[in-house]
PDB file of C-alpha atoms in Angstrom:
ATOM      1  CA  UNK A   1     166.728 129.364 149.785  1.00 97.00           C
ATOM      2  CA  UNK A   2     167.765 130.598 146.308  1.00 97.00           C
ATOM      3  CA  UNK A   3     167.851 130.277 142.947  1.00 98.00           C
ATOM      4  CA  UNK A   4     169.795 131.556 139.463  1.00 98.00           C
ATOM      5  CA  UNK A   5     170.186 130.225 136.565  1.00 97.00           C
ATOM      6  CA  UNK A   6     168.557 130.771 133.047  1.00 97.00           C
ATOM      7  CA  UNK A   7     165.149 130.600 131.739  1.00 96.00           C
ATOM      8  CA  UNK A   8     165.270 131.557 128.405  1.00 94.00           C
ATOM      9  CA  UNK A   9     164.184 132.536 126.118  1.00 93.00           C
ATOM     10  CA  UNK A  10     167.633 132.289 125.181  1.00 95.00           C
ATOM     11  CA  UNK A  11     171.084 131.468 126.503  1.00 95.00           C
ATOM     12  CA  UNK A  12     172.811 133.927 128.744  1.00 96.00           C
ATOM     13  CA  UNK A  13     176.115 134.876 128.866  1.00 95.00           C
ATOM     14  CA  UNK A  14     176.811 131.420 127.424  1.00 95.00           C
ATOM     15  CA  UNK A  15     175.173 129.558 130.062  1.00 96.00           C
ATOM     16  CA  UNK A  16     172.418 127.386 127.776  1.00 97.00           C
ATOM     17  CA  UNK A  17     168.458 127.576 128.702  1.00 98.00           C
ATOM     18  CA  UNK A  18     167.300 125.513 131.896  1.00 98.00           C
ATOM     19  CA  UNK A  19     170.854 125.394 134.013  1.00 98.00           C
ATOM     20  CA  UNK A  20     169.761 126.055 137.093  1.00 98.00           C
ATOM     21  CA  UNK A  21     171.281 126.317 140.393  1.00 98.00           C
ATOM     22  CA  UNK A  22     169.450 126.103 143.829  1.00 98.00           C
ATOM     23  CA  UNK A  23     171.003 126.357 147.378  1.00 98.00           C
ATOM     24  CA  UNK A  24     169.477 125.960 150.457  1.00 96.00           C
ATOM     25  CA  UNK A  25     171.623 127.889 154.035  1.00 94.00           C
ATOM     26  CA  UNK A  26     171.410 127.221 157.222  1.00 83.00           C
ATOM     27  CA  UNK A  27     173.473 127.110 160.318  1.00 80.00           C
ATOM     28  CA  UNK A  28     176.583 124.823 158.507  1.00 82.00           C
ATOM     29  CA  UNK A  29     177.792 125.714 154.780  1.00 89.00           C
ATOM     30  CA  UNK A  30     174.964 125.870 151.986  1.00 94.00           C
ATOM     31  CA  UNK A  31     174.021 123.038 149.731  1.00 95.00           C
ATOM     32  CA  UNK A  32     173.838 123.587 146.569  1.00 97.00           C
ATOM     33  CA  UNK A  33     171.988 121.227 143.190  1.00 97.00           C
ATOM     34  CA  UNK A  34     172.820 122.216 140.021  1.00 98.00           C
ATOM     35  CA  UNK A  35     169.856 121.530 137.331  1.00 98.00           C
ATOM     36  CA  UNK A  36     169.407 120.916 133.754  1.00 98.00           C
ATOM     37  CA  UNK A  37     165.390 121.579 133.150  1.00 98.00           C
ATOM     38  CA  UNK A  38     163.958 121.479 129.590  1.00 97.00           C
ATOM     39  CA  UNK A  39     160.866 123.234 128.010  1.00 97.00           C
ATOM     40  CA  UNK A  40     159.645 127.037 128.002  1.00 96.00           C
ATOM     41  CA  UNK A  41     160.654 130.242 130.562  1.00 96.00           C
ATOM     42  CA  UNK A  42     157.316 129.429 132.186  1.00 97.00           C
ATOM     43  CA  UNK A  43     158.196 125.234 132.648  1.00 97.00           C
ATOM     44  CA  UNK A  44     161.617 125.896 133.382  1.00 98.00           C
ATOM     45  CA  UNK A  45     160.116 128.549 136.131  1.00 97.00           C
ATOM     46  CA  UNK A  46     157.686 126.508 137.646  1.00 98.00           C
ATOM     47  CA  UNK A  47     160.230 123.462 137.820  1.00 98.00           C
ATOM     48  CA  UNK A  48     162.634 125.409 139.654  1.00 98.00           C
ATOM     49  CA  UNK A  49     160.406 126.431 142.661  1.00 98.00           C
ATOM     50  CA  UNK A  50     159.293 122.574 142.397  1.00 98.00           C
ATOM     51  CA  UNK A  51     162.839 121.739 142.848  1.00 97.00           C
ATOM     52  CA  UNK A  52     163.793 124.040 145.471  1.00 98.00           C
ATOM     53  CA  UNK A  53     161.014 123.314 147.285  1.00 97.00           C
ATOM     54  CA  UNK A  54     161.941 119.635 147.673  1.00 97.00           C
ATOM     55  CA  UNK A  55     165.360 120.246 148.153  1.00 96.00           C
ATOM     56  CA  UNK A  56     164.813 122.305 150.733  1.00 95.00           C
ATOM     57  CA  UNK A  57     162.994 119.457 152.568  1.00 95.00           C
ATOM     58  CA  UNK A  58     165.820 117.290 152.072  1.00 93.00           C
ATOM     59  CA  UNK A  59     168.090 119.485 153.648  1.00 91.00           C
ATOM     60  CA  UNK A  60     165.825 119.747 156.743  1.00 89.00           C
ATOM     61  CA  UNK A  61     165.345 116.279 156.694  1.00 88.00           C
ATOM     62  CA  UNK A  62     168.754 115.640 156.706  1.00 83.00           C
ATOM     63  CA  UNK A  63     169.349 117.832 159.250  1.00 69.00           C
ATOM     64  CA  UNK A  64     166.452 117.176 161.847  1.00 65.00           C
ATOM     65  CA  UNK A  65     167.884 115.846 165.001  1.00 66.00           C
ATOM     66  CA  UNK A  66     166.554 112.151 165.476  1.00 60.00           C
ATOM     67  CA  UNK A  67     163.957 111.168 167.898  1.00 65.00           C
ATOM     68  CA  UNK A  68     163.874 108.397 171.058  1.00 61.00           C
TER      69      UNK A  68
END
């Protein structure tokens, strides 16, 4: 699992505050959300782990072989 993007306080390198990317690897290629969050570093922290936290189940979900 990881993450990049910007938090503020301001824009970096022209990116703007709150894009965010998260990608989750495993044993195929990595997937990969981009994000727009809004509010402060803090929100836009906290909402990212939030995010790659579910998308990270997701991805396992997706990828859990079935059962019966």
């Amino acid at each position: 699992i990881a993450t990049t993007g910007v938090a503020g306080p301001g824009e970096q390198e022209g990116k703007p505050v709150g894009r965010v990317f998260v990608a989750v690897a495993g044993a195929g290629p990595a997937d990969v959300e981009e994000l727009s969050l809004s509010g402060g570093r803090d929100e836009i922290r906290s909402a990212t782990v939030d995010a790659a936290l579910e998308f990270t189940l997701r991805v396992l979900r997706r990828e859990e072989p079935a059962v019966g």
